[in-house]
PDB file of C-alpha atoms in Angstrom:
ATOM      1  CA  MET A   1       0.000   0.000   0.000  1.00 70.00           C
ATOM      2  CA  THR A   2       1.393   3.397  -0.995  1.00 83.00           C
ATOM      3  CA  GLU A   3       1.971   5.741   1.928  1.00 87.00           C
ATOM      4  CA  GLU A   4      -0.009   9.001   1.869  1.00 93.00           C
ATOM      5  CA  THR A   5       2.101  12.086   1.322  1.00 95.00           C
ATOM      6  CA  ILE A   6       1.621  15.833   1.638  1.00 97.00           C
ATOM      7  CA  THR A   7       3.496  18.769   0.114  1.00 97.00           C
ATOM      8  CA  LEU A   8       5.226  21.428   2.191  1.00 98.00           C
ATOM      9  CA  GLU A   9       6.101  24.718   0.520  1.00 98.00           C
ATOM     10  CA  ILE A  10       9.037  25.989   2.551  1.00 98.00           C
ATOM     11  CA  PHE A  11      10.341  29.562   2.635  1.00 98.00           C
ATOM     12  CA  ARG A  12      14.001  29.417   1.643  1.00 98.00           C
ATOM     13  CA  TYR A  13      16.520  32.208   2.004  1.00 97.00           C
ATOM     14  CA  ARG A  14      20.252  31.588   2.073  1.00 95.00           C
ATOM     15  CA  PRO A  15      21.807  35.067   1.943  1.00 92.00           C
ATOM     16  CA  GLU A  16      25.173  33.788   0.727  1.00 91.00           C
ATOM     17  CA  ARG A  17      23.508  32.145  -2.310  1.00 90.00           C
ATOM     18  CA  GLU A  18      20.266  33.990  -3.063  1.00 87.00           C
ATOM     19  CA  GLU A  19      19.409  37.652  -3.471  1.00 89.00           C
ATOM     20  CA  ALA A  20      15.738  37.143  -2.635  1.00 94.00           C
ATOM     21  CA  PRO A  21      13.656  34.539  -0.773  1.00 96.00           C
ATOM     22  CA  ALA A  22      11.760  31.845  -2.684  1.00 97.00           C
ATOM     23  CA  PHE A  23       9.599  28.848  -1.877  1.00 97.00           C
ATOM     24  CA  GLN A  24      10.746  25.256  -2.335  1.00 97.00           C
ATOM     25  CA  ALA A  25       8.333  22.300  -2.336  1.00 98.00           C
ATOM     26  CA  TYR A  26       9.007  19.016  -0.569  1.00 98.00           C
ATOM     27  CA  GLU A  27       6.830  15.921  -0.468  1.00 97.00           C
ATOM     28  CA  VAL A  28       6.822  14.168   2.895  1.00 97.00           C
ATOM     29  CA  PRO A  29       4.911  11.243   4.430  1.00 96.00           C
ATOM     30  CA  CYS A  30       1.618  12.370   5.963  1.00 96.00           C
ATOM     31  CA  ARG A  31       1.659  10.133   9.014  1.00 95.00           C
ATOM     32  CA  LYS A  32      -1.116  10.351  11.572  1.00 93.00           C
ATOM     33  CA  ASP A  33       1.170  11.105  14.507  1.00 95.00           C
ATOM     34  CA  TRP A  34       3.448  13.565  12.709  1.00 97.00           C
ATOM     35  CA  VAL A  35       3.435  17.283  13.399  1.00 97.00           C
ATOM     36  CA  ILE A  36       4.917  19.880  11.059  1.00 98.00           C
ATOM     37  CA  LEU A  37       8.146  19.853  13.038  1.00 98.00           C
ATOM     38  CA  ASP A  38       8.463  16.111  12.278  1.00 97.00           C
ATOM     39  CA  ALA A  39       8.057  16.886   8.583  1.00 98.00           C
ATOM     40  CA  LEU A  40      10.765  19.567   8.768  1.00 98.00           C
ATOM     41  CA  ASN A  41      13.120  17.148  10.482  1.00 98.00           C
ATOM     42  CA  TYR A  42      12.318  14.539   7.807  1.00 98.00           C
ATOM     43  CA  ILE A  43      13.257  17.061   5.122  1.00 98.00           C
ATOM     44  CA  LYS A  44      16.431  17.961   7.002  1.00 97.00           C
ATOM     45  CA  ASP A  45      17.454  14.317   7.540  1.00 97.00           C
ATOM     46  CA  GLU A  46      16.283  12.687   4.289  1.00 97.00           C
ATOM     47  CA  LEU A  47      15.787  15.261   1.546  1.00 97.00           C
ATOM     48  CA  ASP A  48      17.726  18.495   2.047  1.00 97.00           C
ATOM     49  CA  GLY A  49      20.246  18.964   4.842  1.00 96.00           C
ATOM     50  CA  SER A  50      20.663  22.650   4.019  1.00 96.00           C
ATOM     51  CA  LEU A  51      17.262  23.616   5.496  1.00 97.00           C
ATOM     52  CA  SER A  52      17.600  25.779   8.647  1.00 98.00           C
ATOM     53  CA  PHE A  53      15.024  26.127  11.433  1.00 98.00           C
ATOM     54  CA  ARG A  54      14.951  26.319  15.226  1.00 97.00           C
ATOM     55  CA  TRP A  55      13.523  23.719  17.573  1.00 97.00           C
ATOM     56  CA  SER A  56      14.395  22.198  20.907  1.00 95.00           C
ATOM     57  CA  CYS A  57      11.965  20.506  23.290  1.00 95.00           C
ATOM     58  CA  ARG A  58       9.243  19.277  20.880  1.00 92.00           C
ATOM     59  CA  MET A  59       6.826  19.544  23.811  1.00 93.00           C
ATOM     60  CA  GLY A  60       5.372  23.053  23.504  1.00 93.00           C
ATOM     61  CA  VAL A  61       7.548  24.323  26.337  1.00 94.00           C
ATOM     62  CA  CYS A  62      10.637  26.005  24.868  1.00 95.00           C
ATOM     63  CA  GLY A  63       8.770  28.126  22.301  1.00 95.00           C
ATOM     64  CA  SER A  64      11.578  27.921  19.751  1.00 96.00           C
ATOM     65  CA  CYS A  65       9.720  26.247  16.858  1.00 97.00           C
ATOM     66  CA  GLY A  66       7.208  29.024  16.156  1.00 98.00           C
ATOM     67  CA  MET A  67       6.586  29.629  12.437  1.00 98.00           C
ATOM     68  CA  MET A  68       3.887  30.856  10.096  1.00 98.00           C
ATOM     69  CA  VAL A  69       1.826  27.920   8.796  1.00 98.00           C
ATOM     70  CA  ASN A  70      -0.588  28.861   6.046  1.00 98.00           C
ATOM     71  CA  GLY A  71      -0.335  32.441   7.271  1.00 97.00           C
ATOM     72  CA  THR A  72      -0.995  31.751  10.958  1.00 98.00           C
ATOM     73  CA  PRO A  73       1.663  31.799  13.691  1.00 98.00           C
ATOM     74  CA  VAL A  74       1.818  28.405  15.437  1.00 98.00           C
ATOM     75  CA  LEU A  75       4.209  26.175  17.335  1.00 98.00           C
ATOM     76  CA  THR A  76       5.096  23.563  14.716  1.00 98.00           C
ATOM     77  CA  CYS A  77       5.537  20.922  17.411  1.00 97.00           C
ATOM     78  CA  GLY A  78       1.807  21.138  18.093  1.00 96.00           C
ATOM     79  CA  ALA A  79       0.459  21.403  14.531  1.00 97.00           C
ATOM     80  CA  PHE A  80      -0.472  17.980  13.110  1.00 97.00           C
ATOM     81  CA  LEU A  81       0.021  17.376   9.414  1.00 96.00           C
ATOM     82  CA  SER A  82      -3.343  15.642   9.218  1.00 94.00           C
ATOM     83  CA  SER A  83      -5.058  18.916  10.122  1.00 96.00           C
ATOM     84  CA  TYR A  84      -3.817  20.405   6.853  1.00 96.00           C
ATOM     85  CA  ARG A  85      -4.842  17.643   4.425  1.00 93.00           C
ATOM     86  CA  PRO A  86      -4.756  17.593   1.463  1.00 93.00           C
ATOM     87  CA  GLY A  87      -2.187  20.397   1.486  1.00 87.00           C
ATOM     88  CA  PRO A  88      -0.050  21.983   0.351  1.00 96.00           C
ATOM     89  CA  ILE A  89       1.176  23.477   3.609  1.00 98.00           C
ATOM     90  CA  ARG A  90       3.055  26.752   3.352  1.00 98.00           C
ATOM     91  CA  VAL A  91       5.680  27.219   6.092  1.00 98.00           C
ATOM     92  CA  GLU A  92       7.345  30.605   6.604  1.00 98.00           C
ATOM     93  CA  PRO A  93       9.380  32.332   9.316  1.00 98.00           C
ATOM     94  CA  LEU A  94       7.441  34.311  11.923  1.00 98.00           C
ATOM     95  CA  ALA A  95       6.084  37.528  10.446  1.00 98.00           C
ATOM     96  CA  ASN A  96       7.317  40.972  11.532  1.00 97.00           C
ATOM     97  CA  PHE A  97      10.895  39.825  12.233  1.00 97.00           C
ATOM     98  CA  PRO A  98      14.048  40.011  10.082  1.00 96.00           C
ATOM     99  CA  VAL A  99      15.014  36.641   8.581  1.00 97.00           C
ATOM    100  CA  VAL A 100      18.491  35.319   9.274  1.00 97.00           C
ATOM    101  CA  ARG A 101      18.209  32.219   7.098  1.00 97.00           C
ATOM    102  CA  ASP A 102      15.319  30.072   5.861  1.00 98.00           C
ATOM    103  CA  LEU A 103      12.905  29.753   8.812  1.00 98.00           C
ATOM    104  CA  VAL A 104      15.206  31.351  11.387  1.00 98.00           C
ATOM    105  CA  ILE A 105      14.342  34.866  12.575  1.00 98.00           C
ATOM    106  CA  LEU A 106      16.423  37.489  14.373  1.00 97.00           C
ATOM    107  CA  MET A 107      15.143  37.910  17.958  1.00 96.00           C
ATOM    108  CA  THR A 108      17.371  40.788  19.047  1.00 96.00           C
ATOM    109  CA  ASP A 109      14.580  43.394  19.014  1.00 96.00           C
ATOM    110  CA  PHE A 110      12.381  41.352  21.336  1.00 96.00           C
ATOM    111  CA  MET A 111      15.222  40.563  23.740  1.00 96.00           C
ATOM    112  CA  GLU A 112      16.097  44.255  24.017  1.00 96.00           C
ATOM    113  CA  LYS A 113      12.475  45.211  24.721  1.00 96.00           C
ATOM    114  CA  LEU A 114      12.019  42.405  27.215  1.00 96.00           C
ATOM    115  CA  ASN A 115      15.014  43.660  29.175  1.00 96.00           C
ATOM    116  CA  ARG A 116      13.588  47.203  29.233  1.00 95.00           C
ATOM    117  CA  VAL A 117      10.473  46.164  31.182  1.00 95.00           C
ATOM    118  CA  HIS A 118      12.552  44.585  33.986  1.00 96.00           C
ATOM    119  CA  PRO A 119      10.967  41.096  33.936  1.00 96.00           C
ATOM    120  CA  TRP A 120      12.224  40.099  37.348  1.00 96.00           C
ATOM    121  CA  LEU A 121      11.309  40.765  40.978  1.00 96.00           C
ATOM    122  CA  ILE A 122      12.365  44.218  42.165  1.00 96.00           C
ATOM    123  CA  ARG A 123      12.727  44.930  45.879  1.00 94.00           C
ATOM    124  CA  HIS A 124      13.726  48.293  47.313  1.00 91.00           C
ATOM    125  CA  GLU A 125      14.757  46.668  50.543  1.00 89.00           C
ATOM    126  CA  GLU A 126      15.216  42.984  51.166  1.00 89.00           C
ATOM    127  CA  GLN A 127      14.005  41.505  54.414  1.00 88.00           C
ATOM    128  CA  PRO A 128      16.653  39.664  56.456  1.00 91.00           C
ATOM    129  CA  VAL A 129      17.100  35.967  55.815  1.00 91.00           C
ATOM    130  CA  SER A 130      16.048  35.312  59.397  1.00 93.00           C
ATOM    131  CA  ALA A 131      12.579  36.633  58.497  1.00 90.00           C
ATOM    132  CA  GLY A 132      12.048  33.611  56.265  1.00 91.00           C
ATOM    133  CA  GLU A 133      10.438  33.329  52.861  1.00 91.00           C
ATOM    134  CA  TYR A 134       8.202  35.872  51.149  1.00 92.00           C
ATOM    135  CA  LEU A 135       4.991  33.931  51.597  1.00 93.00           C
ATOM    136  CA  GLN A 136       1.957  34.325  49.330  1.00 95.00           C
ATOM    137  CA  THR A 137      -1.633  33.247  49.616  1.00 96.00           C
ATOM    138  CA  PRO A 138      -3.226  31.135  46.851  1.00 97.00           C
ATOM    139  CA  ALA A 139      -5.197  34.231  45.819  1.00 97.00           C
ATOM    140  CA  GLN A 140      -2.003  36.291  45.456  1.00 97.00           C
ATOM    141  CA  LEU A 141      -0.454  33.520  43.344  1.00 96.00           C
ATOM    142  CA  ALA A 142      -3.558  33.336  41.154  1.00 96.00           C
ATOM    143  CA  GLU A 143      -3.237  37.052  40.356  1.00 94.00           C
ATOM    144  CA  TYR A 144      -0.056  36.720  38.312  1.00 95.00           C
ATOM    145  CA  LYS A 145       0.153  33.008  37.460  1.00 95.00           C
ATOM    146  CA  PRO A 146      -1.679  33.253  34.089  1.00 94.00           C
ATOM    147  CA  TYR A 147       0.920  35.720  32.805  1.00 95.00           C
ATOM    148  CA  SER A 148       3.797  33.595  34.088  1.00 95.00           C
ATOM    149  CA  MET A 149       2.884  30.912  31.533  1.00 96.00           C
ATOM    150  CA  CYS A 150       4.423  32.942  28.683  1.00 96.00           C
ATOM    151  CA  ILE A 151       7.212  30.961  26.953  1.00 96.00           C
ATOM    152  CA  ASN A 152       8.530  33.833  24.774  1.00 95.00           C
ATOM    153  CA  CYS A 153       7.599  32.004  21.563  1.00 97.00           C
ATOM    154  CA  LEU A 154       6.884  35.353  19.814  1.00 97.00           C
ATOM    155  CA  LEU A 155       3.700  34.126  18.112  1.00 98.00           C
ATOM    156  CA  CYS A 156       1.960  37.170  19.593  1.00 97.00           C
ATOM    157  CA  TYR A 157       4.413  39.525  17.892  1.00 97.00           C
ATOM    158  CA  ALA A 158       3.911  37.764  14.562  1.00 98.00           C
ATOM    159  CA  ALA A 159       0.133  38.160  14.932  1.00 97.00           C
ATOM    160  CA  CYS A 160       0.192  41.788  16.138  1.00 97.00           C
ATOM    161  CA  PRO A 161      -0.633  44.272  13.352  1.00 96.00           C
ATOM    162  CA  VAL A 162       0.538  47.174  15.503  1.00 96.00           C
ATOM    163  CA  TYR A 163       4.011  45.669  15.896  1.00 96.00           C
ATOM    164  CA  GLY A 164       4.030  44.982  12.169  1.00 96.00           C
ATOM    165  CA  LEU A 165       3.339  48.652  11.406  1.00 95.00           C
ATOM    166  CA  GLU A 166       5.196  50.231  14.325  1.00 94.00           C
ATOM    167  CA  PRO A 167       8.274  48.146  15.135  1.00 93.00           C
ATOM    168  CA  THR A 168       9.105  50.444  18.053  1.00 95.00           C
ATOM    169  CA  PHE A 169       6.026  49.105  19.931  1.00 96.00           C
ATOM    170  CA  ILE A 170       7.265  47.176  22.962  1.00 96.00           C
ATOM    171  CA  GLY A 171       4.769  44.475  22.129  1.00 96.00           C
ATOM    172  CA  PRO A 172       2.415  42.001  23.792  1.00 96.00           C
ATOM    173  CA  ALA A 173       4.682  39.421  25.450  1.00 96.00           C
ATOM    174  CA  ALA A 174       6.995  41.974  27.057  1.00 96.00           C
ATOM    175  CA  ILE A 175       4.023  43.914  28.471  1.00 95.00           C
ATOM    176  CA  ALA A 176       2.313  40.728  29.692  1.00 95.00           C
ATOM    177  CA  LEU A 177       5.503  39.730  31.483  1.00 95.00           C
ATOM    178  CA  ALA A 178       5.791  43.199  33.012  1.00 95.00           C
ATOM    179  CA  GLN A 179       2.261  42.768  34.295  1.00 93.00           C
ATOM    180  CA  ARG A 180       3.184  39.339  35.661  1.00 95.00           C
ATOM    181  CA  TYR A 181       5.695  41.010  38.020  1.00 96.00           C
ATOM    182  CA  ASN A 182       3.511  44.028  38.776  1.00 94.00           C
ATOM    183  CA  LEU A 183       0.837  41.677  40.107  1.00 94.00           C
ATOM    184  CA  ASP A 184       3.286  39.721  42.235  1.00 96.00           C
ATOM    185  CA  SER A 185       2.844  40.645  45.902  1.00 96.00           C
ATOM    186  CA  ARG A 186       6.624  40.355  46.432  1.00 95.00           C
ATOM    187  CA  ASP A 187       7.463  42.935  43.779  1.00 96.00           C
ATOM    188  CA  GLU A 188       7.959  46.693  44.172  1.00 95.00           C
ATOM    189  CA  GLY A 189       8.886  47.640  40.615  1.00 94.00           C
ATOM    190  CA  PHE A 190       5.584  48.995  39.275  1.00 90.00           C
ATOM    191  CA  ARG A 191       6.805  52.581  38.941  1.00 89.00           C
ATOM    192  CA  GLN A 192       9.998  51.576  37.148  1.00 92.00           C
ATOM    193  CA  ARG A 193       8.065  49.531  34.607  1.00 93.00           C
ATOM    194  CA  THR A 194       5.398  52.191  34.212  1.00 89.00           C
ATOM    195  CA  ASP A 195       8.063  54.773  33.379  1.00 89.00           C
ATOM    196  CA  VAL A 196       8.957  52.534  30.411  1.00 92.00           C
ATOM    197  CA  LEU A 197       5.511  51.362  29.395  1.00 91.00           C
ATOM    198  CA  SER A 198       3.834  54.775  29.585  1.00 87.00           C
ATOM    199  CA  GLN A 199       5.983  56.076  26.760  1.00 87.00           C
ATOM    200  CA  ASP A 200       4.615  56.437  23.217  1.00 85.00           C
ATOM    201  CA  ASP A 201       5.849  52.976  22.244  1.00 91.00           C
ATOM    202  CA  GLY A 202       4.331  51.307  25.321  1.00 91.00           C
ATOM    203  CA  ILE A 203       0.824  50.312  26.380  1.00 91.00           C
ATOM    204  CA  TRP A 204      -0.934  53.236  24.664  1.00 91.00           C
ATOM    205  CA  GLU A 205       0.264  52.029  21.261  1.00 90.00           C
ATOM    206  CA  CYS A 206      -1.965  48.931  21.532  1.00 92.00           C
ATOM    207  CA  THR A 207      -5.311  49.247  19.732  1.00 90.00           C
ATOM    208  CA  PHE A 208      -6.746  46.063  21.288  1.00 89.00           C
ATOM    209  CA  VAL A 209      -6.980  43.975  18.128  1.00 92.00           C
ATOM    210  CA  GLY A 210      -6.617  40.904  20.319  1.00 93.00           C
ATOM    211  CA  GLU A 211      -4.847  38.561  17.884  1.00 95.00           C
ATOM    212  CA  CYS A 212      -1.976  38.207  20.361  1.00 96.00           C
ATOM    213  CA  SER A 213      -4.281  36.441  22.805  1.00 96.00           C
ATOM    214  CA  THR A 214      -5.912  34.360  20.063  1.00 97.00           C
ATOM    215  CA  VAL A 215      -2.650  32.767  18.888  1.00 97.00           C
ATOM    216  CA  CYS A 216      -0.997  32.257  22.285  1.00 97.00           C
ATOM    217  CA  PRO A 217      -0.349  28.493  22.673  1.00 96.00           C
ATOM    218  CA  LYS A 218      -0.260  28.726  26.471  1.00 96.00           C
ATOM    219  CA  GLY A 219      -3.531  30.581  27.010  1.00 95.00           C
ATOM    220  CA  VAL A 220      -1.873  33.812  28.143  1.00 95.00           C
ATOM    221  CA  ASP A 221      -3.965  36.924  27.482  1.00 95.00           C
ATOM    222  CA  PRO A 222      -1.515  39.697  26.507  1.00 94.00           C
ATOM    223  CA  ALA A 223      -4.329  41.893  25.167  1.00 94.00           C
ATOM    224  CA  GLY A 224      -6.113  41.682  28.516  1.00 92.00           C
ATOM    225  CA  ALA A 225      -2.867  42.401  30.367  1.00 90.00           C
ATOM    226  CA  ILE A 226      -2.305  45.535  28.310  1.00 91.00           C
ATOM    227  CA  GLN A 227      -5.827  46.866  28.883  1.00 92.00           C
ATOM    228  CA  ARG A 228      -5.541  46.134  32.593  1.00 88.00           C
ATOM    229  CA  TYR A 229      -2.199  47.923  32.657  1.00 85.00           C
ATOM    230  CA  LYS A 230      -3.738  50.924  30.912  1.00 88.00           C
ATOM    231  CA  LEU A 231      -6.405  51.184  33.606  1.00 89.00           C
ATOM    232  CA  THR A 232      -3.899  50.868  36.437  1.00 84.00           C
ATOM    233  CA  ALA A 233      -1.562  53.436  34.868  1.00 82.00           C
ATOM    234  CA  ALA A 234      -4.422  55.887  34.313  1.00 84.00           C
ATOM    235  CA  VAL A 235      -5.580  55.591  37.920  1.00 85.00           C
ATOM    236  CA  ALA A 236      -2.004  56.057  39.137  1.00 78.00           C
ATOM    237  CA  TRP A 237      -1.634  59.193  36.982  1.00 75.00           C
ATOM    238  CA  TRP A 238      -4.852  60.760  38.268  1.00 77.00           C
ATOM    239  CA  LYS A 239      -3.921  59.998  41.862  1.00 78.00           C
ATOM    240  CA  HIS A 240      -0.528  61.563  41.230  1.00 72.00           C
ATOM    241  CA  PHE A 241      -2.261  64.648  39.774  1.00 71.00           C
ATOM    242  CA  LEU A 242      -5.127  65.019  42.238  1.00 75.00           C
ATOM    243  CA  LEU A 243      -3.424  63.769  45.384  1.00 72.00           C
ATOM    244  CA  PRO A 244       0.057  65.308  45.181  1.00 69.00           C
ATOM    245  CA  TRP A 245       0.696  64.709  48.879  1.00 67.00           C
ATOM    246  CA  GLN A 246       0.704  60.966  48.141  1.00 65.00           C
ATOM    247  CA  ARG A 247       3.581  61.221  45.687  1.00 59.00           C
ATOM    248  CA  GLY A 248       6.423  59.000  46.669  1.00 54.00           C
ATOM    249  CA  THR A 249       4.225  56.754  48.791  1.00 51.00           C
TER     250      THR A 249
END
């Protein structure tokens, strides 16, 4: 019995050989338990060893195998070939990012923006070790836990039309991670992050399209985080304006 196959149209760009990107078609087995990442590895191992792409865990945890599949940003380790029958399946690098080679994007812009929002716990004064741990209630944990699920896969940036048009926009994942720490009862860095995110390229740039939340493979809601941040920042500004004696508290 002849094995079923499916065609993948892969974005190819090797800057040392080609002046412009082009698509190359490969026919691969369409096995029931194969995801698109399996098909890419089959191409790499059996058909064309020059193909470049990122992947690591194959379990939807590392976030490194994000690509555009038929125009939609997805983790290729979670996208089954059978869902795209009869094909062809078009695979491209994540939108809105410079391409290094084939399906590999340059992540420098995101890493720089992520660092700007201080995605770590900030304390103005640490309590002594003898005081023990910084304990939290289940309710305090529940406040920030949804945003802590972000795996930095960048699907939200590829889906965001604002980031596509205004590359200076800090973007959904970085803001969601800022909110993750703002909502942490152990953190004291809200003002530092707000100084960054209240700029023109911060939260006010978002027009609440919501595609970032739609494509997130971990169920994070960056669009919701941004709107919530807008409300908090607006309240903080009005309190700063109307209640000047509370400044610095």
